Coordinates of C-alpha atoms in Angstrom, one line a residue:
Chain A
M20 CA 0.0 0.0 0.0
M21 CA 1.2 3.5 -0.9
R22 CA 2.4 5.4 2.2
I23 CA 1.5 9.0 2.5
N24 CA 4.2 11.4 3.7
P25 CA 3.4 11.8 7.5
V26 CA 4.2 15.5 7.4
L27 CA 1.8 16.0 4.5
Q28 CA -0.9 13.9 6.2
K29 CA -0.6 15.9 9.5
E30 CA -0.5 19.2 7.7
L31 CA -3.6 18.4 5.7
K32 CA -5.4 17.3 8.8
I33 CA -4.6 20.6 10.6
R34 CA -5.2 22.8 7.6
M35 CA -8.5 21.3 6.7
R36 CA -9.8 21.4 10.3
G37 CA -12.4 24.0 11.2
W38 CA -13.7 26.8 9.0
R39 CA -10.4 28.2 7.9
A40 CA -10.0 26.1 4.7
A41 CA -13.7 26.4 3.8
G42 CA -13.6 30.1 4.4
M43 CA -10.5 30.5 2.2
I44 CA -12.2 28.6 -0.7
G45 CA -15.3 30.7 -0.2
V46 CA -13.4 34.0 -0.4
Y47 CA -11.4 32.8 -3.3
L48 CA -14.5 31.8 -5.3
I49 CA -16.2 35.1 -4.5
F50 CA -13.1 36.9 -6.0
M51 CA -13.3 34.6 -9.1
T52 CA -17.0 35.0 -9.5
L53 CA -16.8 38.8 -9.2
T54 CA -14.1 38.8 -11.9
A55 CA -16.1 36.6 -14.2
S56 CA -19.2 38.7 -13.8
F57 CA -17.3 41.9 -14.3
A58 CA -15.5 40.6 -17.4
L59 CA -18.8 39.4 -18.9
I60 CA -20.7 42.6 -18.2
M61 CA -17.8 44.7 -19.6
S62 CA -17.6 42.6 -22.7
M63 CA -21.4 42.6 -23.3
D64 CA -21.7 46.4 -22.7
D65 CA -19.6 46.9 -25.8
Y66 CA -21.9 45.0 -28.1
Y67 CA -25.6 45.3 -27.2
R68 CA -26.5 42.5 -29.3
S69 CA -28.6 39.4 -28.6
T70 CA -26.3 36.8 -30.2
I71 CA -23.4 35.3 -28.3
D72 CA -19.9 36.4 -29.4
P73 CA -16.9 34.1 -28.6
E74 CA -14.9 37.2 -28.0
V75 CA -17.0 37.8 -24.9
A76 CA -16.0 34.4 -23.6
L77 CA -12.3 35.1 -24.4
G78 CA -12.5 38.3 -22.5
S79 CA -13.9 36.5 -19.4
Y80 CA -11.4 33.7 -19.8
I81 CA -8.4 36.1 -19.9
G82 CA -9.8 38.1 -17.0
L83 CA -10.4 35.0 -14.9
A84 CA -6.9 33.6 -15.7
V85 CA -5.2 36.9 -14.8
M86 CA -7.1 37.0 -11.5
Q87 CA -6.2 33.3 -10.8
L88 CA -2.5 34.1 -11.5
V89 CA -2.5 37.1 -9.2
L90 CA -4.2 35.1 -6.4
I91 CA -1.9 32.2 -6.7
S92 CA 1.1 34.5 -6.7
F93 CA 0.0 35.9 -3.3
I94 CA -1.4 32.7 -1.7
S95 CA 1.4 30.2 -2.6
P96 CA 4.3 31.9 -0.8
A97 CA 2.0 33.0 2.1
L98 CA 1.2 29.3 2.7
T99 CA 4.9 28.1 2.6
T100 CA 7.1 30.9 4.1
G101 CA 6.1 29.8 7.6
A102 CA 6.5 26.1 6.9
I103 CA 10.1 25.6 8.2
S104 CA 10.6 28.9 10.1
G105 CA 7.3 28.2 11.9
E106 CA 8.6 24.8 13.0
R107 CA 11.8 26.6 14.2
E108 CA 9.8 29.3 16.0
K109 CA 7.6 26.6 17.7
Q110 CA 10.8 24.5 18.5
T111 CA 9.4 21.5 16.8
L112 CA 12.0 21.1 14.0
D113 CA 14.5 19.3 16.2
L114 CA 11.9 16.8 17.2
L115 CA 11.1 16.1 13.6
L116 CA 14.8 15.9 12.6
S117 CA 15.5 13.5 15.4
T118 CA 13.3 10.9 13.7
P119 CA 14.5 8.8 10.7
M120 CA 12.6 11.1 8.3
T121 CA 14.9 12.7 5.7
P122 CA 15.1 16.5 5.5
L123 CA 13.9 16.2 1.8
S124 CA 10.8 14.3 3.0
V125 CA 10.1 17.0 5.5
I126 CA 10.5 19.7 2.9
T127 CA 8.4 18.0 0.2
G128 CA 5.7 17.1 2.8
K129 CA 5.5 20.7 3.8
L130 CA 5.4 22.0 0.2
F131 CA 2.8 19.6 -1.0
A132 CA 0.6 20.2 2.0
S133 CA 0.5 23.9 1.1
I134 CA 0.3 23.4 -2.6
S135 CA -2.6 20.9 -2.2
Q136 CA -4.5 23.8 -0.7
V137 CA -3.7 25.9 -3.8
I138 CA -4.6 23.0 -6.1
L139 CA -7.9 22.8 -4.2
L140 CA -8.6 26.4 -4.9
I141 CA -7.7 26.0 -8.6
I142 CA -10.0 23.0 -9.0
A143 CA -12.8 24.8 -7.1
S144 CA -12.6 27.6 -9.7
L145 CA -13.0 25.1 -12.6
P146 CA -16.9 25.6 -12.7
I147 CA -16.4 29.3 -13.0
F148 CA -13.9 28.9 -15.8
S149 CA -16.4 26.5 -17.6
I150 CA -18.6 29.6 -18.3
V151 CA -16.4 30.0 -21.4
F152 CA -17.7 26.7 -22.8
L153 CA -21.1 28.3 -23.1
F154 CA -19.6 30.7 -25.7
G155 CA -17.0 28.5 -27.2
G156 CA -13.5 29.6 -28.4
I157 CA -11.6 27.6 -25.7
S158 CA -11.3 23.9 -25.7
V159 CA -11.1 21.6 -22.6
I160 CA -7.5 20.7 -23.5
E161 CA -6.5 24.4 -23.5
L162 CA -8.3 24.9 -20.2
L163 CA -6.4 21.9 -18.7
Q164 CA -3.2 23.3 -20.2
L165 CA -3.7 26.6 -18.3
F166 CA -4.6 24.8 -15.1
G167 CA -1.4 22.7 -15.4
F168 CA 0.6 25.9 -15.8
F169 CA -1.1 27.4 -12.7
I170 CA -0.2 24.3 -10.7
I171 CA 3.5 24.5 -11.7
I172 CA 3.6 28.2 -10.9
A173 CA 2.1 27.4 -7.5
I174 CA 4.8 24.8 -6.9
T175 CA 7.5 27.2 -8.0
F176 CA 6.3 30.1 -5.8
G177 CA 5.7 27.6 -3.0
S178 CA 9.3 26.3 -3.4
I179 CA 10.6 29.9 -3.2
G180 CA 8.6 30.3 0.0
I181 CA 10.0 27.0 1.5
F182 CA 13.5 27.9 0.5
Y183 CA 13.5 31.2 2.4
S184 CA 11.6 29.6 5.2
S185 CA 14.6 27.2 5.7
Y186 CA 17.2 29.9 5.4
F187 CA 15.6 32.5 7.6
K188 CA 14.8 32.0 11.3
K189 CA 11.8 34.4 11.2
T190 CA 8.8 33.9 9.0
T191 CA 8.5 37.7 8.4
A192 CA 12.0 37.8 6.8
A193 CA 11.1 34.7 4.7
N194 CA 7.9 36.4 3.6
V195 CA 9.7 39.6 2.5
M196 CA 12.4 37.6 0.6
A197 CA 9.9 35.3 -1.1
Y198 CA 7.7 38.1 -2.4
G199 CA 10.8 40.1 -3.4
T200 CA 12.1 37.1 -5.4
I201 CA 8.7 36.6 -7.1
A202 CA 8.6 40.4 -7.9
F203 CA 12.1 40.1 -9.3
L204 CA 11.1 37.2 -11.6
C205 CA 7.9 39.0 -12.7
F206 CA 9.3 42.5 -13.2
G207 CA 13.0 42.5 -12.4
T208 CA 13.8 40.2 -15.4
I209 CA 12.0 42.7 -17.7
F210 CA 13.8 45.6 -16.2
L211 CA 17.2 43.9 -16.4
T212 CA 16.6 42.9 -20.1
I213 CA 15.8 46.5 -21.0
L214 CA 18.8 47.7 -19.0
Y215 CA 21.1 45.2 -20.6
L216 CA 19.9 45.9 -24.2
G217 CA 20.1 49.7 -23.5
I218 CA 23.6 49.5 -22.1
T219 CA 24.8 47.4 -25.0
R220 CA 22.9 49.7 -27.4
N221 CA 21.3 46.5 -28.9
Y222 CA 18.0 48.2 -29.8
G223 CA 17.5 46.0 -32.8
Y224 CA 17.7 42.8 -30.9
K225 CA 16.0 40.1 -32.9
G226 CA 14.3 37.1 -31.2
F227 CA 13.5 36.4 -27.6
F228 CA 16.0 37.5 -25.0
P229 CA 16.8 34.2 -23.0
F230 CA 16.6 36.0 -19.6
L231 CA 12.9 36.5 -20.1
Y232 CA 12.2 32.8 -20.2
A233 CA 12.4 33.0 -16.3
N234 CA 9.5 35.4 -16.2
P235 CA 6.2 33.8 -15.1
I236 CA 4.1 36.6 -16.4
I237 CA 5.6 36.3 -19.8
G238 CA 5.1 32.5 -19.7
F239 CA 1.5 33.1 -18.7
T240 CA 0.9 35.7 -21.4
S241 CA 2.5 33.3 -23.9
I242 CA 0.2 30.4 -23.1
L243 CA -2.9 32.7 -23.4
W244 CA -1.4 34.2 -26.6
D245 CA -1.1 30.8 -28.1
Q246 CA -4.6 29.8 -27.0
V247 CA -6.4 32.9 -28.4
G248 CA -4.3 32.7 -31.6
G249 CA -2.6 36.1 -31.4
G250 CA -0.2 36.9 -34.1
N251 CA 3.5 37.9 -33.9
V252 CA 3.9 41.0 -31.7
N253 CA 7.2 42.6 -30.8
I254 CA 6.5 44.3 -27.4
F255 CA 10.1 45.6 -27.1
P256 CA 13.5 44.3 -28.3
G257 CA 13.9 40.9 -26.8
L258 CA 10.2 40.3 -26.0
I259 CA 8.1 38.8 -28.8
F260 CA 4.8 37.0 -28.5
G261 CA 3.6 34.6 -31.2
N262 CA 6.1 32.5 -33.0
T263 CA 8.8 33.5 -30.5
A264 CA 11.3 30.7 -30.3
A265 CA 11.3 30.2 -34.0
A266 CA 14.7 28.4 -34.0
S267 CA 13.6 25.8 -31.5
H268 CA 9.8 25.8 -32.4
I269 CA 9.1 25.5 -28.7
S270 CA 6.6 27.9 -27.1
T271 CA 7.9 30.4 -24.6
W272 CA 5.5 29.1 -21.9
I273 CA 6.9 25.5 -22.2
I274 CA 10.5 26.8 -21.7
N275 CA 9.2 28.9 -18.8
L276 CA 7.6 25.8 -17.3
L277 CA 10.8 23.8 -17.7
F278 CA 12.7 26.7 -16.0
N279 CA 10.1 26.7 -13.1
I280 CA 10.4 22.9 -12.6
I281 CA 14.2 23.0 -12.5
L282 CA 14.1 26.1 -10.2
S283 CA 11.7 24.3 -7.8
I284 CA 13.8 21.1 -7.7
V285 CA 17.0 23.1 -7.0
L286 CA 15.3 25.2 -4.3
L287 CA 13.8 22.1 -2.6
I288 CA 17.2 20.3 -2.6
L289 CA 18.9 23.4 -1.2
S290 CA 16.2 23.7 1.5
A291 CA 16.6 20.1 2.5
K292 CA 20.4 20.7 2.7
K293 CA 19.9 23.7 4.8
I294 CA 17.8 22.0 7.4
N295 CA 20.0 18.8 7.5
P296 CA 21.9 19.0 10.7
L297 CA 24.7 16.8 9.3
K298 CA 25.8 19.0 6.4
E299 CA 29.2 20.1 7.8
R300 CA 30.6 16.6 8.4
H301 CA 33.2 16.4 5.7
R302 CA 34.3 20.0 6.1
G303 CA 34.8 19.5 9.8
R304 CA 36.7 16.3 9.3
F305 CA 39.0 17.9 6.7
Y306 CA 39.7 20.8 9.0
L307 CA 40.7 18.6 11.9
S308 CA 42.7 16.1 9.8
R309 CA 44.8 19.1 8.6
K310 CA 45.3 20.4 12.1
G311 CA 46.3 16.9 13.3
K312 CA 45.3 15.0 16.3
K313 CA 45.6 16.4 19.8
Chain B
M8 CA 24.9 0.1 24.5
L9 CA 26.3 3.7 24.1
K10 CA 30.0 4.1 23.3
I11 CA 31.5 7.5 22.6
K12 CA 35.2 7.7 21.6
G13 CA 37.2 10.9 21.3
L14 CA 34.2 13.1 20.5
V15 CA 35.1 16.7 19.5
K16 CA 32.8 19.6 18.6
K17 CA 34.0 23.1 18.0
Y18 CA 32.0 26.3 17.5
G19 CA 34.6 28.5 15.8
K20 CA 37.4 28.8 18.4
F21 CA 35.3 27.5 21.3
T22 CA 35.5 23.8 22.0
A23 CA 32.2 22.6 23.3
V24 CA 33.1 18.9 23.4
D25 CA 36.8 18.1 23.9
Y26 CA 37.8 14.5 23.1
L27 CA 35.0 13.1 25.2
D28 CA 34.9 9.3 26.0
L29 CA 31.9 7.7 27.5
H30 CA 30.5 4.2 27.9
V31 CA 27.0 3.5 29.1
P32 CA 26.1 -0.2 29.4
K33 CA 22.7 -1.6 28.6
G34 CA 20.0 -1.0 31.2
E35 CA 21.8 1.8 32.9
I36 CA 20.5 5.3 33.8
Y37 CA 23.4 7.5 33.2
G38 CA 23.3 11.0 34.7
F39 CA 25.1 13.7 32.8
V40 CA 25.9 16.6 35.2
G41 CA 27.7 19.8 34.4
P42 CA 27.5 23.5 34.7
N43 CA 25.9 25.6 31.9
G44 CA 27.9 25.5 28.7
A45 CA 29.8 22.4 29.7
G46 CA 28.8 20.5 26.6
K47 CA 25.9 18.3 27.8
T48 CA 23.3 19.4 25.2
T49 CA 25.9 19.4 22.4
T50 CA 26.9 15.8 23.3
M51 CA 23.2 14.7 23.5
K52 CA 22.4 16.4 20.2
I53 CA 25.3 14.6 18.5
I54 CA 24.2 11.3 19.9
S55 CA 20.6 12.0 18.6
G56 CA 21.9 12.9 15.1
L57 CA 20.9 16.6 15.4
M58 CA 24.4 17.9 15.2
E59 CA 27.6 17.1 13.4
A60 CA 30.6 16.1 15.3
D61 CA 34.0 17.4 14.1
R62 CA 35.7 14.3 15.2
G63 CA 35.1 11.0 17.1
E64 CA 32.9 8.0 17.1
V65 CA 29.5 7.4 18.6
Y66 CA 28.0 3.9 18.7
V67 CA 24.6 2.9 19.8
N68 CA 24.1 -0.8 19.9
D69 CA 27.1 -1.1 17.6
I70 CA 25.5 1.2 15.1
D71 CA 27.8 4.0 14.1
V72 CA 25.6 7.0 14.8
L73 CA 27.7 9.4 12.7
K74 CA 27.7 7.2 9.6
N75 CA 24.4 5.4 9.8
Q76 CA 22.0 8.1 11.0
R77 CA 18.7 6.6 9.9
K78 CA 19.3 3.2 11.5
A79 CA 20.6 4.9 14.6
K80 CA 17.6 7.2 14.9
E81 CA 15.4 4.1 15.0
V82 CA 16.9 2.9 18.3
I83 CA 17.2 6.4 19.9
G84 CA 14.5 8.4 21.5
Y85 CA 15.3 12.0 22.1
M86 CA 13.7 14.6 24.3
P87 CA 15.2 18.1 24.1
D88 CA 15.5 20.6 26.9
F89 CA 13.3 23.1 25.0
F90 CA 10.6 22.0 22.7
G91 CA 7.3 23.1 21.3
V92 CA 4.1 21.4 20.4
Y93 CA 1.7 21.7 17.5
D94 CA -1.2 23.7 18.9
D95 CA -3.8 22.3 16.4
L96 CA -3.2 18.7 17.3
K97 CA -4.9 16.6 20.0
V98 CA -2.8 14.5 22.4
T99 CA -3.5 11.2 20.6
E100 CA -3.0 12.8 17.1
Y101 CA 0.3 14.2 18.3
L102 CA 1.6 10.7 19.3
D103 CA 0.0 9.1 16.2
Y104 CA 1.8 11.6 14.0
Y105 CA 5.2 10.7 15.4
A106 CA 4.4 7.0 15.4
S107 CA 3.5 7.3 11.7
I108 CA 6.9 8.8 11.0
Y109 CA 8.4 5.6 12.3
K110 CA 6.3 3.7 9.8
I111 CA 4.2 2.0 12.5
N112 CA 0.9 0.8 11.0
A113 CA -2.4 2.5 12.0
K114 CA -3.7 -0.5 14.1
E115 CA -0.5 -0.8 16.2
R116 CA -0.3 3.0 16.5
K117 CA -3.6 3.2 18.4
K118 CA -2.4 0.6 20.9
I119 CA 1.0 2.2 21.3
C120 CA -0.6 5.6 21.9
D121 CA -3.0 4.2 24.6
D122 CA -0.1 2.3 26.3
L123 CA 2.1 5.4 26.3
L124 CA -0.6 7.7 27.6
E125 CA -1.2 5.2 30.4
L126 CA 2.5 5.2 31.2
V127 CA 2.8 9.0 31.4
D128 CA -0.6 9.2 33.1
L129 CA -2.3 11.3 30.4
Q130 CA -5.2 9.0 29.4
D131 CA -7.8 11.5 30.6
K132 CA -6.2 14.1 28.3
K133 CA -6.2 12.0 25.1
D134 CA -8.8 14.2 23.4
A135 CA -7.4 17.5 24.7
Y136 CA -5.5 19.8 22.4
V137 CA -1.8 19.6 23.1
D138 CA -1.5 23.4 23.6
S139 CA -4.0 23.2 26.5
L140 CA -1.8 21.0 28.6
S141 CA 0.3 22.3 31.5
R142 CA 4.1 22.4 31.2
G143 CA 4.5 19.2 33.2
M144 CA 2.0 17.4 31.1
K145 CA 3.7 18.6 27.9
Q146 CA 7.0 17.3 29.3
R147 CA 5.4 13.9 29.9
L148 CA 3.8 13.9 26.5
C149 CA 7.2 14.7 24.9
L150 CA 8.7 11.8 26.9
A151 CA 5.9 9.5 25.5
R152 CA 6.6 10.9 22.0
S153 CA 10.3 9.8 22.4
L154 CA 9.0 6.3 23.2
V155 CA 6.6 5.7 20.3
H156 CA 9.1 3.6 18.4
N157 CA 10.2 1.6 21.5
P158 CA 13.8 2.9 21.4
E159 CA 16.6 1.1 23.2
L160 CA 18.4 4.3 24.2
L161 CA 16.6 7.3 25.6
V162 CA 18.4 10.6 25.4
L163 CA 16.7 13.0 27.8
D164 CA 18.1 16.6 28.0
E165 CA 16.9 18.1 31.3
P166 CA 13.5 16.4 31.2
A167 CA 12.4 17.9 34.6
S168 CA 13.5 21.5 33.9
G169 CA 10.8 24.1 34.8
M170 CA 8.6 21.5 36.5
D171 CA 7.1 22.0 39.9
P172 CA 8.1 19.5 42.7
R173 CA 5.1 17.2 42.2
A174 CA 5.7 17.0 38.4
R175 CA 9.4 16.2 39.1
V176 CA 8.4 13.3 41.4
E177 CA 6.0 12.1 38.7
M178 CA 8.7 12.3 36.0
K179 CA 11.1 10.4 38.3
E180 CA 8.5 7.7 38.8
I181 CA 8.1 7.3 35.0
L182 CA 11.8 7.1 34.6
R183 CA 12.0 4.3 37.2
V184 CA 9.3 2.4 35.3
L185 CA 11.4 2.8 32.1
K186 CA 14.5 1.6 34.0
D187 CA 12.5 -1.5 35.0
L188 CA 11.5 -2.0 31.4
G189 CA 15.2 -2.3 30.6
K190 CA 15.7 0.9 28.8
T191 CA 19.1 2.5 28.7
I192 CA 18.7 6.2 29.6
I193 CA 21.2 9.1 29.4
I194 CA 19.8 12.0 31.3
S195 CA 21.1 15.5 32.0
S196 CA 20.1 17.6 34.9
H197 CA 21.2 20.4 37.2
I198 CA 19.3 18.9 40.1
L199 CA 22.2 16.7 41.4
P200 CA 20.5 15.0 44.3
E201 CA 17.7 13.9 42.0
L202 CA 20.2 12.2 39.7
S203 CA 22.0 10.5 42.6
E204 CA 18.7 8.9 43.6
L205 CA 17.7 7.9 40.1
C206 CA 20.9 7.1 38.2
T207 CA 23.0 4.0 38.3
S208 CA 26.0 6.0 37.1
I209 CA 26.9 9.6 36.8
G210 CA 29.4 11.6 34.7
I211 CA 30.4 15.1 35.6
I212 CA 31.3 17.1 32.5
E213 CA 33.1 20.5 32.4
R214 CA 34.5 22.4 29.4
G215 CA 33.6 19.5 27.1
K216 CA 35.4 16.9 29.1
I217 CA 34.2 14.2 31.5
V218 CA 35.9 15.1 34.8
I219 CA 34.7 12.1 36.7
S220 CA 32.5 9.2 35.9
G221 CA 31.1 6.1 37.7
T222 CA 28.4 5.1 40.3
V223 CA 27.7 7.7 43.0
D224 CA 29.8 5.5 45.5
E225 CA 32.7 5.2 43.1
I226 CA 32.7 9.0 42.5
M227 CA 32.6 9.7 46.2
Q228 CA 35.5 7.3 46.7
Q229 CA 37.4 8.8 43.8
V230 CA 36.9 12.3 45.2
Y231 CA 37.3 11.7 48.9
R232 CA 39.2 8.4 48.5
K233 CA 37.1 6.9 51.2
R234 CA 33.5 6.0 52.2
F235 CA 31.5 7.6 55.0
I236 CA 29.7 5.2 57.3
K237 CA 27.2 5.8 60.0
V238 CA 26.6 3.5 63.0
K239 CA 23.5 3.9 65.2
I240 CA 23.7 2.3 68.6
K241 CA 21.3 1.8 71.4
D242 CA 24.1 2.7 74.0
K243 CA 27.8 2.0 74.6
T244 CA 28.8 4.9 72.4
E245 CA 32.2 5.3 73.9
E246 CA 33.0 1.6 73.6
C247 CA 31.9 1.6 70.0
A248 CA 34.0 4.7 69.3
K249 CA 37.0 3.0 70.9
V250 CA 36.6 -0.2 68.7
M251 CA 36.3 2.0 65.6
Q252 CA 39.3 4.1 66.5
E253 CA 41.4 1.0 66.8
H254 CA 40.3 -0.2 63.3
P255 CA 43.1 0.5 60.8
L256 CA 40.7 1.5 58.0
I257 CA 38.7 4.1 60.0
T258 CA 39.4 7.8 59.9
N259 CA 37.8 11.0 61.2
I260 CA 35.4 9.8 63.8
I261 CA 32.5 12.1 64.7
K262 CA 30.7 11.0 67.8
G263 CA 27.0 11.8 68.3
E264 CA 24.7 10.9 71.2
N265 CA 23.8 7.5 69.9
S266 CA 25.6 7.4 66.6
I267 CA 29.0 7.6 65.2
E268 CA 30.0 8.8 61.7
A269 CA 33.4 8.0 60.3
G270 CA 35.5 7.8 57.1
F271 CA 36.2 4.2 56.0
E272 CA 39.0 3.4 53.5
G273 CA 38.1 -0.1 52.7
S274 CA 36.0 -2.4 50.6
E275 CA 32.4 -3.5 51.2
E276 CA 33.7 -6.8 52.5
E277 CA 35.9 -5.0 55.0
M278 CA 32.9 -2.9 56.0
A279 CA 31.0 -6.2 56.7
M280 CA 34.0 -7.4 58.8
L281 CA 33.8 -4.2 60.9
L282 CA 30.1 -4.7 61.5
K283 CA 30.8 -8.3 62.6
E284 CA 33.5 -7.1 65.0
L285 CA 31.2 -4.5 66.6
V286 CA 28.4 -7.1 67.1
M287 CA 31.0 -9.7 68.5
R288 CA 32.1 -7.1 71.0
D289 CA 28.5 -6.9 72.2
I290 CA 27.8 -3.4 70.9
P291 CA 24.0 -2.9 70.4
V292 CA 24.1 -1.9 66.8
I293 CA 20.7 -0.6 65.5
S294 CA 21.8 0.3 62.1
F295 CA 25.1 0.3 60.1
G296 CA 25.5 1.7 56.7
Q297 CA 27.2 3.8 54.2
M298 CA 26.1 7.5 54.2
E299 CA 24.7 8.8 51.0
G300 CA 27.2 11.0 49.3
N301 CA 26.6 14.7 48.9
L302 CA 26.9 14.9 45.2
E303 CA 26.7 18.7 45.2
D304 CA 29.9 18.8 47.3
V305 CA 31.5 16.5 44.8
F306 CA 30.3 18.6 41.9
M307 CA 31.8 21.8 43.5
K308 CA 35.0 19.9 44.2
V309 CA 35.6 18.5 40.7
T310 CA 34.4 21.4 38.6
K311 CA 36.3 24.6 38.6
G312 CA 33.6 27.0 37.5
D313 CA 34.1 29.8 35.0
E314 CA 36.8 31.6 36.9
A315 CA 39.1 28.7 37.0

């Protein structure tokens, strides 16, 4: 029988207890419903016609997707930045590490407990997204593609939260660093690209600047761009939507997803290394062997 | 059961544990005594796999703790000096969580939790939230937690710290039961008389080194190079004192109204011979025995303190 990670099991039990989880889903769905209603009303106002236009559906779809991304970006780190620092603050981490459980199991258990809550929110929003099927224009596969992207983004942002949670003793510091890093990925990468191309006077840069593959907003825009069938658009030198990675024929969002997956794995391994109390073994031995025995 | 050879741990230039050697046989309760910063917690953390040693070897049941952490952690139960609890968990859920970490199946877990709660006398609190327990109860629960996987060695870092006198007595009773169950226990404390009552052996640690180690009697003998005996007599105090004064192994006689205290530089067999001699000389002996050592005196004598 498959054994569930005990940390994940315990965290889920605690998180799902009481009205907190239900309340969170409720508030989340209210936000999403309001966004869908607002997008529908805004789109229809422009037309005043009795027939259904697929563009109305696309407007709502994009509005909902943007709102979902914003909420995930705020919720995922918030749920994970206290995961390890909270254990330290509560003085329960040593108890956990004195058991045969590996630091990586502790880290993954904590991450997936938080992410499962985000996944629950994403799945709960599925009926609201299905409004677009009334109007057409978006297929089920495309919707699942977008949801898969959201889940990977949630894992990445969650891993960033866990990483800082293991490196900082205080949850507040971990929070600041996690949101700072996410802001850097979302906006800093764009700023640095513009800065670099400006300094090197490379205004006529052709193609997609590699640094921007790390940007989740650009990955997200790319997936929506592909789904709604937008043409080639050059936003600024280095940032193109449409047939961007012409040389590789791979969409920007796929490369962004790969980057996110690799980043998450690296951050989780580093977090596990950080909380492992036995990390200094070889360095210590080397130091003493050089000094010689007493 | 527990063997430590040449253990070294440094924090920068400060040496917390300095080539420490220790041997605790199976079934013993070993008291680890020392002033603050002597290296007790560091040593205990290294034994429990929570800290890296710079040098040395630690074996628990012949398992190399520093090389085979996972296997070692399965036979060690650790209780830290400071610890927290998950406030959203109930007492049984708390124990069940740790039992599940040790891969104990759900059916067994329930029985283990019930047995442990009975051992630490918390059955009536099984459905209470952990956070609502008193400090003493939390300490007992943490002790129960360290026992969920039936470890052979228990490493208890100041388990009675911050407890009121009643809670201390209760904790001592639990430790006695564990001793009867054959557990090997290494326990640190500042309350020296408590350790002398409970422990089979004691080690005094200072500046990362074991200054003295052995049973309380052995330590007293090592420090004072003699035992202290007390004889209670119905009468004939003078005659008894004279017999004792003539005995070659007796020193420093202190006469009381109906008792005599004296130093004795001999073995237990020689002590028995002395008693026999007193009885044969018709001295009405009511009681004859070795005086309990004053461990605090020993502690002050063998440790130098920060100024030294």
